[in-house]
Amino acid sequence: MPISRRSLLLCSVSTIILSGLGVGTSRAHIKVGSNADDRKNLVQMIRVMYPHSRFPDGPYERTADAVIEKANKSPAKALMLRDGLRQLQSKSFNSLNDVAATEYLKGIEDSEFFQHVRGTTVVALYNDHEVWGLLGYEGSSFDKGGYINRGFNDLSWLPEPRITEYNG
């Protein structure tokens, strides 16, 4: 059966139009973290996982932003984070006391969501320069001449060492 020029053009144009209507997987991207409640739950989760009474909200909020930013780099991670945040929302995580929140987190500690938050937080939170100051960490010692003449031996909380003579 011969194909006419008209039917070939009609089929070609139809195929092009129909293929343009669909969204390919490369364009399908989920953005997580725009919801204020999700961000509050994530900040609370990080605060329960890494409790420091001296830390203000700033380092925890910047860490939550880092968790969200890392997840938004991959559609699969973004979907995983979105689902995890929905679970936190369904459990009213933000209103749980610390004991109940810790128990809930122990129950999900093997999940990909928990591991993503934990893995990103341990780096982002303790690499925050505001946290360094709160913990008494002065940063790298190399560019300041090392620790030997900068307080290496000022450990006042240790007892004085016993000095005994060795007669080998």
GROMACS .gro file of N, CA and C in nm:
model
  504
    1MET      N    1   0.084  -0.116   0.000
    1MET     CA    2   0.000   0.000   0.000
    1MET      C    3   0.090   0.124   0.000
    2PRO      N    4   0.080   0.204  -0.102
    2PRO     CA    5   0.164   0.322  -0.111
    2PRO      C    6   0.117   0.431  -0.013
    3ILE      N    7   0.214   0.506   0.040
    3ILE     CA    8   0.184   0.616   0.131
    3ILE      C    9   0.192   0.746   0.053
    4SER      N   10   0.087   0.823   0.064
    4SER     CA   11   0.086   0.951  -0.008
    4SER      C   12   0.168   1.054   0.070
    5ARG      N   13   0.207   1.156  -0.003
    5ARG     CA   14   0.282   1.263   0.058
    5ARG      C   15   0.201   1.330   0.169
    6ARG      N   16   0.074   1.346   0.145
    6ARG     CA   17  -0.015   1.411   0.242
    6ARG      C   18  -0.022   1.331   0.372
    7SER      N   19  -0.038   1.200   0.365
    7SER     CA   20  -0.048   1.119   0.487
    7SER      C   21   0.086   1.113   0.560
    8LEU      N   22   0.197   1.114   0.487
    8LEU     CA   23   0.329   1.116   0.549
    8LEU      C   24   0.349   1.246   0.628
    9LEU      N   25   0.314   1.359   0.566
    9LEU     CA   26   0.326   1.487   0.634
    9LEU      C   27   0.234   1.495   0.755
   10LEU      N   28   0.111   1.447   0.740
   10LEU     CA   29   0.015   1.449   0.850
   10LEU      C   30   0.065   1.367   0.968
   11CYS      N   31   0.116   1.248   0.941
   11CYS     CA   32   0.168   1.162   1.048
   11CYS      C   33   0.292   1.224   1.113
   12SER      N   34   0.379   1.281   1.033
   12SER     CA   35   0.501   1.343   1.086
   12SER      C   36   0.469   1.461   1.177
   13VAL      N   37   0.380   1.549   1.129
   13VAL     CA   38   0.343   1.666   1.208
   13VAL      C   39   0.271   1.622   1.336
   14SER      N   40   0.184   1.523   1.327
   14SER     CA   41   0.112   1.473   1.445
   14SER      C   42   0.209   1.416   1.547
   15THR      N   43   0.307   1.342   1.501
   15THR     CA   44   0.406   1.283   1.591
   15THR      C   45   0.486   1.391   1.662
   16ILE      N   46   0.527   1.492   1.587
   16ILE     CA   47   0.604   1.601   1.647
   16ILE      C   48   0.522   1.675   1.751
   17ILE      N   49   0.397   1.704   1.719
   17ILE     CA   50   0.310   1.775   1.813
   17ILE      C   51   0.285   1.693   1.938
   18LEU      N   52   0.254   1.565   1.922
   18LEU     CA   53   0.226   1.480   2.037
   18LEU      C   54   0.350   1.459   2.125
   19SER      N   55   0.466   1.447   2.064
   19SER     CA   56   0.587   1.428   2.144
   19SER      C   57   0.624   1.555   2.220
   20GLY      N   58   0.588   1.670   2.167
   20GLY     CA   59   0.615   1.796   2.235
   20GLY      C   60   0.523   1.821   2.352
   21LEU      N   61   0.406   1.757   2.354
   21LEU     CA   62   0.311   1.777   2.463
   21LEU      C   63   0.353   1.706   2.591
   22GLY      N   64   0.417   1.594   2.577
   22GLY     CA   65   0.459   1.517   2.695
   22GLY      C   66   0.579   1.581   2.761
   23VAL      N   67   0.589   1.564   2.893
   23VAL     CA   68   0.703   1.614   2.967
   23VAL      C   69   0.797   1.498   2.990
   24GLY      N   70   0.917   1.510   2.943
   24GLY     CA   71   1.015   1.405   2.962
   24GLY      C   72   1.063   1.402   3.105
   25THR      N   73   1.128   1.293   3.143
   25THR     CA   74   1.175   1.280   3.281
   25THR      C   75   1.284   1.381   3.312
   26SER      N   76   1.356   1.427   3.210
   26SER     CA   77   1.461   1.524   3.238
   26SER      C   78   1.403   1.659   3.279
   27ARG      N   79   1.280   1.688   3.239
   27ARG     CA   80   1.217   1.814   3.275
   27ARG      C   81   1.135   1.804   3.402
   28ALA      N   82   1.098   1.683   3.440
   28ALA     CA   83   1.016   1.665   3.560
   28ALA      C   84   1.106   1.679   3.682
   29HIS      N   85   1.093   1.790   3.752
   29HIS     CA   86   1.179   1.814   3.868
   29HIS      C   87   1.094   1.869   3.982
   30ILE      N   88   1.112   1.812   4.097
   30ILE     CA   89   1.037   1.852   4.215
   30ILE      C   90   1.126   1.946   4.297
   31LYS      N   91   1.072   2.056   4.338
   31LYS     CA   92   1.144   2.147   4.428
   31LYS      C   93   1.083   2.135   4.567
   32VAL      N   94   1.166   2.107   4.664
   32VAL     CA   95   1.121   2.088   4.801
   32VAL      C   96   1.173   2.204   4.885
   33GLY      N   97   1.100   2.240   4.988
   33GLY     CA   98   1.148   2.337   5.084
   33GLY      C   99   1.084   2.473   5.077
   34SER      N  100   0.991   2.492   4.986
   34SER     CA  101   0.927   2.624   4.977
   34SER      C  102   0.818   2.641   5.082
   35ASN      N  103   0.770   2.531   5.139
   35ASN     CA  104   0.666   2.536   5.241
   35ASN      C  105   0.729   2.570   5.377
   36ALA      N  106   0.680   2.673   5.443
   36ALA     CA  107   0.736   2.717   5.572
   36ALA      C  108   0.722   2.610   5.680
   37ASP      N  109   0.611   2.536   5.679
   37ASP     CA  110   0.592   2.430   5.780
   37ASP      C  111   0.693   2.318   5.762
   38ASP      N  112   0.722   2.283   5.636
   38ASP     CA  113   0.822   2.179   5.610
   38ASP      C  114   0.958   2.223   5.664
   39ARG      N  115   0.993   2.346   5.640
   39ARG     CA  116   1.122   2.398   5.686
   39ARG      C  117   1.127   2.399   5.839
   40LYS      N  118   1.018   2.438   5.904
   40LYS     CA  119   1.015   2.438   6.051
   40LYS      C  120   1.032   2.297   6.106
   41ASN      N  121   0.964   2.200   6.044
   41ASN     CA  122   0.979   2.061   6.088
   41ASN      C  123   1.121   2.012   6.069
   42LEU      N  124   1.183   2.050   5.957
   42LEU     CA  125   1.320   2.008   5.931
   42LEU      C  126   1.416   2.071   6.032
   43VAL      N  127   1.398   2.198   6.062
   43VAL     CA  128   1.481   2.265   6.163
   43VAL      C  129   1.464   2.196   6.299
   44GLN      N  130   1.341   2.163   6.334
   44GLN     CA  131   1.315   2.094   6.461
   44GLN      C  132   1.379   1.955   6.462
   45MET      N  133   1.371   1.885   6.350
   45MET     CA  134   1.433   1.752   6.340
   45MET      C  135   1.584   1.763   6.363
   46ILE      N  136   1.646   1.861   6.299
   46ILE     CA  137   1.791   1.879   6.314
   46ILE      C  138   1.825   1.917   6.458
   47ARG      N  139   1.743   2.000   6.519
   47ARG     CA  140   1.767   2.042   6.657
   47ARG      C  141   1.755   1.922   6.753
   48VAL      N  142   1.662   1.831   6.727
   48VAL     CA  143   1.647   1.712   6.812
   48VAL      C  144   1.763   1.616   6.789
   49MET      N  145   1.808   1.604   6.664
   49MET     CA  146   1.919   1.514   6.632
   49MET      C  147   2.051   1.565   6.690
   50TYR      N  148   2.072   1.695   6.686
   50TYR     CA  149   2.196   1.757   6.732
   50TYR      C  150   2.162   1.869   6.831
   51PRO      N  151   2.125   1.831   6.954
   51PRO     CA  152   2.080   1.932   7.051
   51PRO      C  153   2.197   2.008   7.114
   52HIS      N  154   2.193   2.138   7.101
   52HIS     CA  155   2.289   2.227   7.166
   52HIS      C  156   2.209   2.345   7.219
   53SER      N  157   2.198   2.355   7.349
   53SER     CA  158   2.116   2.462   7.407
   53SER      C  159   2.175   2.600   7.380
   54ARG      N  160   2.305   2.608   7.356
   54ARG     CA  161   2.369   2.738   7.331
   54ARG      C  162   2.352   2.786   7.187
   55PHE      N  163   2.311   2.699   7.097
   55PHE     CA  164   2.302   2.737   6.956
   55PHE      C  165   2.173   2.813   6.931
   56PRO      N  166   2.181   2.929   6.866
   56PRO     CA  167   2.058   2.998   6.826
   56PRO      C  168   1.996   2.928   6.704
   57ASP      N  169   1.887   2.983   6.654
   57ASP     CA  170   1.819   2.921   6.540
   57ASP      C  171   1.899   2.931   6.410
   58GLY      N  172   1.981   3.033   6.395
   58GLY     CA  173   2.052   3.058   6.269
   58GLY      C  174   2.128   2.938   6.214
   59PRO      N  175   2.218   2.875   6.290
   59PRO     CA  176   2.291   2.760   6.237
   59PRO      C  177   2.199   2.644   6.197
   60TYR      N  178   2.093   2.622   6.275
   60TYR     CA  179   1.999   2.515   6.242
   60TYR      C  180   1.923   2.547   6.113
   61GLU      N  181   1.886   2.673   6.095
   61GLU     CA  182   1.814   2.713   5.973
   61GLU      C  183   1.905   2.703   5.851
   62ARG      N  184   2.030   2.744   5.864
   62ARG     CA  185   2.124   2.733   5.751
   62ARG      C  186   2.150   2.586   5.718
   63THR      N  187   2.153   2.502   5.820
   63THR     CA  188   2.171   2.359   5.797
   63THR      C  189   2.051   2.300   5.725
   64ALA      N  190   1.931   2.340   5.764
   64ALA     CA  191   1.809   2.294   5.696
   64ALA      C  192   1.812   2.337   5.550
   65ASP      N  193   1.858   2.459   5.524
   65ASP     CA  194   1.870   2.505   5.385
   65ASP      C  195   1.968   2.419   5.307
   66ALA      N  196   2.077   2.377   5.371
   66ALA     CA  197   2.175   2.290   5.305
   66ALA      C  198   2.115   2.153   5.274
   67VAL      N  199   2.035   2.100   5.365
   67VAL     CA  200   1.969   1.971   5.343
   67VAL      C  201   1.874   1.982   5.223
   68ILE      N  202   1.796   2.089   5.219
   68ILE     CA  203   1.701   2.110   5.110
   68ILE      C  204   1.774   2.131   4.978
   69GLU      N  205   1.879   2.212   4.980
   69GLU     CA  206   1.954   2.240   4.858
   69GLU      C  207   2.016   2.112   4.801
   70LYS      N  208   2.071   2.030   4.888
   70LYS     CA  209   2.132   1.904   4.841
   70LYS      C  210   2.027   1.811   4.782
   71ALA      N  211   1.911   1.806   4.844
   71ALA     CA  212   1.804   1.718   4.793
   71ALA      C  213   1.751   1.768   4.660
   72ASN      N  214   1.744   1.899   4.642
   72ASN     CA  215   1.688   1.955   4.519
   72ASN      C  216   1.779   1.938   4.398
   73LYS      N  217   1.899   1.887   4.417
   73LYS     CA  218   1.990   1.862   4.305
   73LYS      C  219   1.952   1.736   4.228
   74SER      N  220   1.869   1.652   4.286
   74SER     CA  221   1.829   1.527   4.223
   74SER      C  222   1.679   1.507   4.241
   75PRO      N  223   1.608   1.475   4.132
   75PRO     CA  224   1.463   1.452   4.147
   75PRO      C  225   1.431   1.339   4.246
   76ALA      N  226   1.511   1.235   4.247
   76ALA     CA  227   1.485   1.123   4.338
   76ALA      C  228   1.504   1.166   4.483
   77LYS      N  229   1.610   1.242   4.511
   77LYS     CA  230   1.634   1.290   4.648
   77LYS      C  231   1.526   1.390   4.689
   78ALA      N  232   1.484   1.475   4.596
   78ALA     CA  233   1.379   1.573   4.628
   78ALA      C  234   1.249   1.501   4.663
   79LEU      N  235   1.217   1.398   4.588
   79LEU     CA  236   1.096   1.320   4.615
   79LEU      C  237   1.106   1.251   4.752
   80MET      N  238   1.223   1.196   4.781
   80MET     CA  239   1.246   1.131   4.910
   80MET      C  240   1.232   1.231   5.025
   81LEU      N  241   1.289   1.350   5.009
   81LEU     CA  242   1.280   1.452   5.113
   81LEU      C  243   1.137   1.500   5.130
   82ARG      N  244   1.067   1.518   5.019
   82ARG     CA  245   0.927   1.562   5.026
   82ARG      C  246   0.843   1.460   5.103
   83ASP      N  247   0.862   1.332   5.072
   83ASP     CA  248   0.786   1.227   5.142
   83ASP      C  249   0.821   1.223   5.290
   84GLY      N  250   0.949   1.237   5.323
   84GLY     CA  251   0.990   1.238   5.463
   84GLY      C  252   0.932   1.357   5.539
   85LEU      N  253   0.930   1.473   5.475
   85LEU     CA  254   0.874   1.592   5.539
   85LEU      C  255   0.723   1.578   5.556
   86ARG      N  256   0.658   1.512   5.462
   86ARG     CA  257   0.513   1.486   5.477
   86ARG      C  258   0.487   1.395   5.596
   87GLN      N  259   0.573   1.296   5.616
   87GLN     CA  260   0.558   1.208   5.732
   87GLN      C  261   0.576   1.286   5.862
   88LEU      N  262   0.674   1.376   5.865
   88LEU     CA  263   0.693   1.459   5.984
   88LEU      C  264   0.569   1.544   6.010
   89GLN      N  265   0.513   1.599   5.902
   89GLN     CA  266   0.394   1.683   5.915
   89GLN      C  267   0.276   1.601   5.967
   90SER      N  268   0.261   1.478   5.915
   90SER     CA  269   0.148   1.395   5.957
   90SER      C  270   0.159   1.353   6.104
   91LYS      N  271   0.280   1.348   6.157
   91LYS     CA  272   0.301   1.314   6.299
   91LYS      C  273   0.302   1.437   6.388
   92SER      N  274   0.279   1.555   6.331
   92SER     CA  275   0.287   1.683   6.405
   92SER      C  276   0.420   1.691   6.480
   93PHE      N  277   0.527   1.661   6.408
   93PHE     CA  278   0.661   1.652   6.467
   93PHE      C  279   0.701   1.779   6.540
   94ASN      N  280   0.665   1.892   6.485
   94ASN     CA  281   0.706   2.021   6.543
   94ASN      C  282   0.647   2.043   6.682
   95SER      N  283   0.537   1.976   6.712
   95SER     CA  284   0.473   1.994   6.843
   95SER      C  285   0.509   1.884   6.943
   96LEU      N  286   0.589   1.786   6.903
   96LEU     CA  287   0.630   1.679   6.995
   96LEU      C  288   0.734   1.731   7.094
   97ASN      N  289   0.731   1.676   7.216
   97ASN     CA  290   0.838   1.712   7.310
   97ASN      C  291   0.965   1.638   7.269
   98ASP      N  292   1.077   1.672   7.330
   98ASP     CA  293   1.206   1.617   7.288
   98ASP      C  294   1.213   1.465   7.302
   99VAL      N  295   1.154   1.410   7.407
   99VAL     CA  296   1.157   1.265   7.428
   99VAL      C  297   1.078   1.194   7.319
  100ALA      N  298   0.957   1.241   7.291
  100ALA     CA  299   0.873   1.179   7.187
  100ALA      C  300   0.935   1.198   7.050
  101ALA      N  301   0.994   1.314   7.024
  101ALA     CA  302   1.057   1.339   6.895
  101ALA      C  303   1.178   1.248   6.876
  102THR      N  304   1.256   1.228   6.982
  102THR     CA  305   1.371   1.138   6.974
  102THR      C  306   1.327   0.995   6.947
  103GLU      N  307   1.222   0.951   7.014
  103GLU     CA  308   1.169   0.816   6.991
  103GLU      C  309   1.121   0.800   6.847
  104TYR      N  310   1.054   0.901   6.795
  104TYR     CA  311   1.008   0.895   6.656
  104TYR      C  312   1.128   0.884   6.561
  105LEU      N  313   1.231   0.964   6.586
  105LEU     CA  314   1.349   0.961   6.499
  105LEU      C  315   1.423   0.828   6.509
  106LYS      N  316   1.424   0.767   6.628
  106LYS     CA  317   1.485   0.634   6.641
  106LYS      C  318   1.411   0.533   6.555
  107GLY      N  319   1.281   0.551   6.540
  107GLY     CA  320   1.201   0.460   6.458
  107GLY      C  321   1.227   0.473   6.309
  108ILE      N  322   1.276   0.588   6.265
  108ILE     CA  323   1.300   0.608   6.121
  108ILE      C  324   1.449   0.619   6.088
  109GLU      N  325   1.535   0.587   6.184
  109GLU     CA  326   1.678   0.610   6.163
  109GLU      C  327   1.739   0.528   6.050
  110ASP      N  328   1.676   0.422   6.007
  110ASP     CA  329   1.728   0.343   5.896
  110ASP      C  330   1.676   0.390   5.761
  111SER      N  331   1.587   0.487   5.762
  111SER     CA  332   1.527   0.533   5.636
  111SER      C  333   1.626   0.620   5.558
  112GLU      N  334   1.606   0.625   5.428
  112GLU     CA  335   1.690   0.709   5.342
  112GLU      C  336   1.674   0.857   5.379
  113PHE      N  337   1.554   0.895   5.415
  113PHE     CA  338   1.526   1.034   5.455
  113PHE      C  339   1.611   1.073   5.576
  114PHE      N  340   1.609   0.991   5.680
  114PHE     CA  341   1.686   1.020   5.801
  114PHE      C  342   1.835   1.025   5.769
  115GLN      N  343   1.883   0.928   5.692
  115GLN     CA  344   2.025   0.922   5.660
  115GLN      C  345   2.070   1.043   5.578
  116HIS      N  346   1.982   1.090   5.488
  116HIS     CA  347   2.014   1.210   5.410
  116HIS      C  348   2.027   1.331   5.502
  117VAL      N  349   1.931   1.348   5.591
  117VAL     CA  350   1.934   1.462   5.684
  117VAL      C  351   2.055   1.452   5.776
  118ARG      N  352   2.080   1.335   5.831
  118ARG     CA  353   2.194   1.315   5.922
  118ARG      C  354   2.326   1.342   5.851
  119GLY      N  355   2.342   1.284   5.734
  119GLY     CA  356   2.468   1.299   5.661
  119GLY      C  357   2.499   1.441   5.620
  120THR      N  358   2.397   1.514   5.580
  120THR     CA  359   2.417   1.654   5.541
  120THR      C  360   2.437   1.741   5.663
  121THR      N  361   2.363   1.714   5.769
  121THR     CA  362   2.367   1.797   5.889
  121THR      C  363   2.501   1.789   5.960
  122VAL      N  364   2.556   1.670   5.972
  122VAL     CA  365   2.680   1.655   6.048
  122VAL      C  366   2.793   1.738   5.985
  123VAL      N  367   2.788   1.757   5.855
  123VAL     CA  368   2.888   1.840   5.788
  123VAL      C  369   2.848   1.988   5.793
  124ALA      N  370   2.726   2.018   5.754
  124ALA     CA  371   2.684   2.159   5.742
  124ALA      C  372   2.677   2.229   5.877
  125LEU      N  373   2.625   2.163   5.979
  125LEU     CA  374   2.610   2.229   6.109
  125LEU      C  375   2.745   2.260   6.172
  126TYR      N  376   2.834   2.162   6.173
  126TYR     CA  377   2.962   2.182   6.241
  126TYR      C  378   3.066   2.252   6.154
  127ASN      N  379   3.031   2.284   6.031
  127ASN     CA  380   3.119   2.364   5.946
  127ASN      C  381   3.074   2.509   5.943
  128ASP      N  382   2.974   2.542   6.019
  128ASP     CA  383   2.921   2.678   6.029
  128ASP      C  384   3.012   2.760   6.121
  129HIS      N  385   3.060   2.873   6.073
  129HIS     CA  386   3.156   2.953   6.151
  129HIS      C  387   3.095   3.008   6.280
  130GLU      N  388   2.965   3.032   6.282
  130GLU     CA  389   2.900   3.075   6.406
  130GLU      C  390   2.907   2.964   6.511
  131VAL      N  391   2.890   2.840   6.467
  131VAL     CA  392   2.900   2.724   6.556
  131VAL      C  393   3.043   2.711   6.608
  132TRP      N  394   3.140   2.735   6.522
  132TRP     CA  395   3.280   2.728   6.566
  132TRP      C  396   3.302   2.819   6.686
  133GLY      N  397   3.253   2.941   6.676
  133GLY     CA  398   3.270   3.035   6.786
  133GLY      C  399   3.200   2.989   6.913
  134LEU      N  400   3.081   2.933   6.897
  134LEU     CA  401   3.005   2.886   7.014
  134LEU      C  402   3.071   2.767   7.082
  135LEU      N  403   3.142   2.686   7.005
  135LEU     CA  404   3.210   2.569   7.060
  135LEU      C  405   3.353   2.599   7.104
  136GLY      N  406   3.401   2.720   7.077
  136GLY     CA  407   3.537   2.756   7.116
  136GLY      C  408   3.643   2.712   7.018
  137TYR      N  409   3.604   2.672   6.900
  137TYR     CA  410   3.700   2.631   6.798
  137TYR      C  411   3.746   2.755   6.722
  138GLU      N  412   3.876   2.774   6.716
  138GLU     CA  413   3.930   2.894   6.653
  138GLU      C  414   3.958   2.876   6.505
  139GLY      N  415   3.934   2.760   6.453
  139GLY     CA  416   3.963   2.734   6.312
  139GLY      C  417   4.099   2.671   6.296
  140SER      N  418   4.148   2.673   6.176
  140SER     CA  419   4.276   2.613   6.145
  140SER      C  420   4.387   2.680   6.224
  141SER      N  421   4.482   2.603   6.274
  141SER     CA  422   4.592   2.659   6.351
  141SER      C  423   4.716   2.681   6.266
  142PHE      N  424   4.721   2.620   6.150
  142PHE     CA  425   4.841   2.627   6.067
  142PHE      C  426   4.877   2.770   6.030
  143ASP      N  427   4.779   2.845   5.984
  143ASP     CA  428   4.807   2.982   5.941
  143ASP      C  429   4.832   3.077   6.057
  144LYS      N  430   4.813   3.030   6.181
  144LYS     CA  431   4.837   3.112   6.300
  144LYS      C  432   4.960   3.064   6.377
  145GLY      N  433   5.039   2.979   6.316
  145GLY     CA  434   5.162   2.932   6.379
  145GLY      C  435   5.149   2.806   6.461
  146GLY      N  436   5.038   2.737   6.451
  146GLY     CA  437   5.020   2.613   6.525
  146GLY      C  438   4.960   2.635   6.663
  147TYR      N  439   4.949   2.526   6.739
  147TYR     CA  440   4.885   2.532   6.870
  147TYR      C  441   4.985   2.546   6.986
  148ILE      N  442   5.111   2.517   6.963
  148ILE     CA  443   5.206   2.508   7.074
  148ILE      C  444   5.211   2.636   7.156
  149ASN      N  445   5.217   2.749   7.093
  149ASN     CA  446   5.224   2.876   7.166
  149ASN      C  447   5.089   2.947   7.171
  150ARG      N  448   4.982   2.876   7.142
  150ARG     CA  449   4.850   2.937   7.138
  150ARG      C  450   4.750   2.864   7.226
  151GLY      N  451   4.790   2.817   7.340
  151GLY     CA  452   4.695   2.757   7.432
  151GLY      C  453   4.689   2.606   7.428
  152PHE      N  454   4.786   2.544   7.365
  152PHE     CA  455   4.786   2.397   7.361
  152PHE      C  456   4.800   2.338   7.501
  153ASN      N  457   4.874   2.408   7.586
  153ASN     CA  458   4.903   2.353   7.719
  153ASN      C  459   4.827   2.424   7.830
  154ASP      N  460   4.712   2.480   7.803
  154ASP     CA  461   4.636   2.551   7.906
  154ASP      C  462   4.512   2.475   7.951
  155LEU      N  463   4.522   2.345   7.957
  155LEU     CA  464   4.408   2.263   7.997
  155LEU      C  465   4.395   2.267   8.149
  156SER      N  466   4.322   2.363   8.200
  156SER     CA  467   4.310   2.381   8.344
  156SER      C  468   4.225   2.273   8.410
  157TRP      N  469   4.146   2.202   8.334
  157TRP     CA  470   4.059   2.101   8.392
  157TRP      C  471   4.130   1.967   8.413
  158LEU      N  472   4.253   1.953   8.362
  158LEU     CA  473   4.329   1.830   8.385
  158LEU      C  474   4.416   1.845   8.509
  159PRO      N  475   4.433   1.739   8.587
  159PRO     CA  476   4.523   1.749   8.703
  159PRO      C  477   4.668   1.760   8.655
  160GLU      N  478   4.751   1.816   8.740
  160GLU     CA  479   4.893   1.827   8.706
  160GLU      C  480   4.952   1.687   8.695
  161PRO      N  481   5.034   1.663   8.595
  161PRO     CA  482   5.092   1.529   8.579
  161PRO      C  483   5.196   1.501   8.688
  162ARG      N  484   5.202   1.375   8.726
  162ARG     CA  485   5.302   1.331   8.824
  162ARG      C  486   5.434   1.315   8.752
  163ILE      N  487   5.535   1.379   8.801
  163ILE     CA  488   5.666   1.367   8.738
  163ILE      C  489   5.751   1.278   8.827
  164THR      N  490   5.790   1.166   8.774
  164THR     CA  491   5.876   1.074   8.850
  164THR      C  492   6.004   1.053   8.772
  165GLU      N  493   6.107   1.026   8.846
  165GLU     CA  494   6.236   1.005   8.782
  165GLU      C  495   6.247   0.859   8.740
  166TYR      N  496   6.294   0.841   8.621
  166TYR     CA  497   6.311   0.705   8.568
  166TYR      C  498   6.458   0.668   8.579
  167ASN      N  499   6.486   0.558   8.646
  167ASN     CA  500   6.624   0.514   8.665
  167ASN      C  501   6.658   0.394   8.579
  168GLY      N  502   6.591   0.378   8.472
  168GLY     CA  503   6.609   0.275   8.374
  168GLY      C  504   6.695   0.167   8.402
   0.00000   0.00000   0.00000
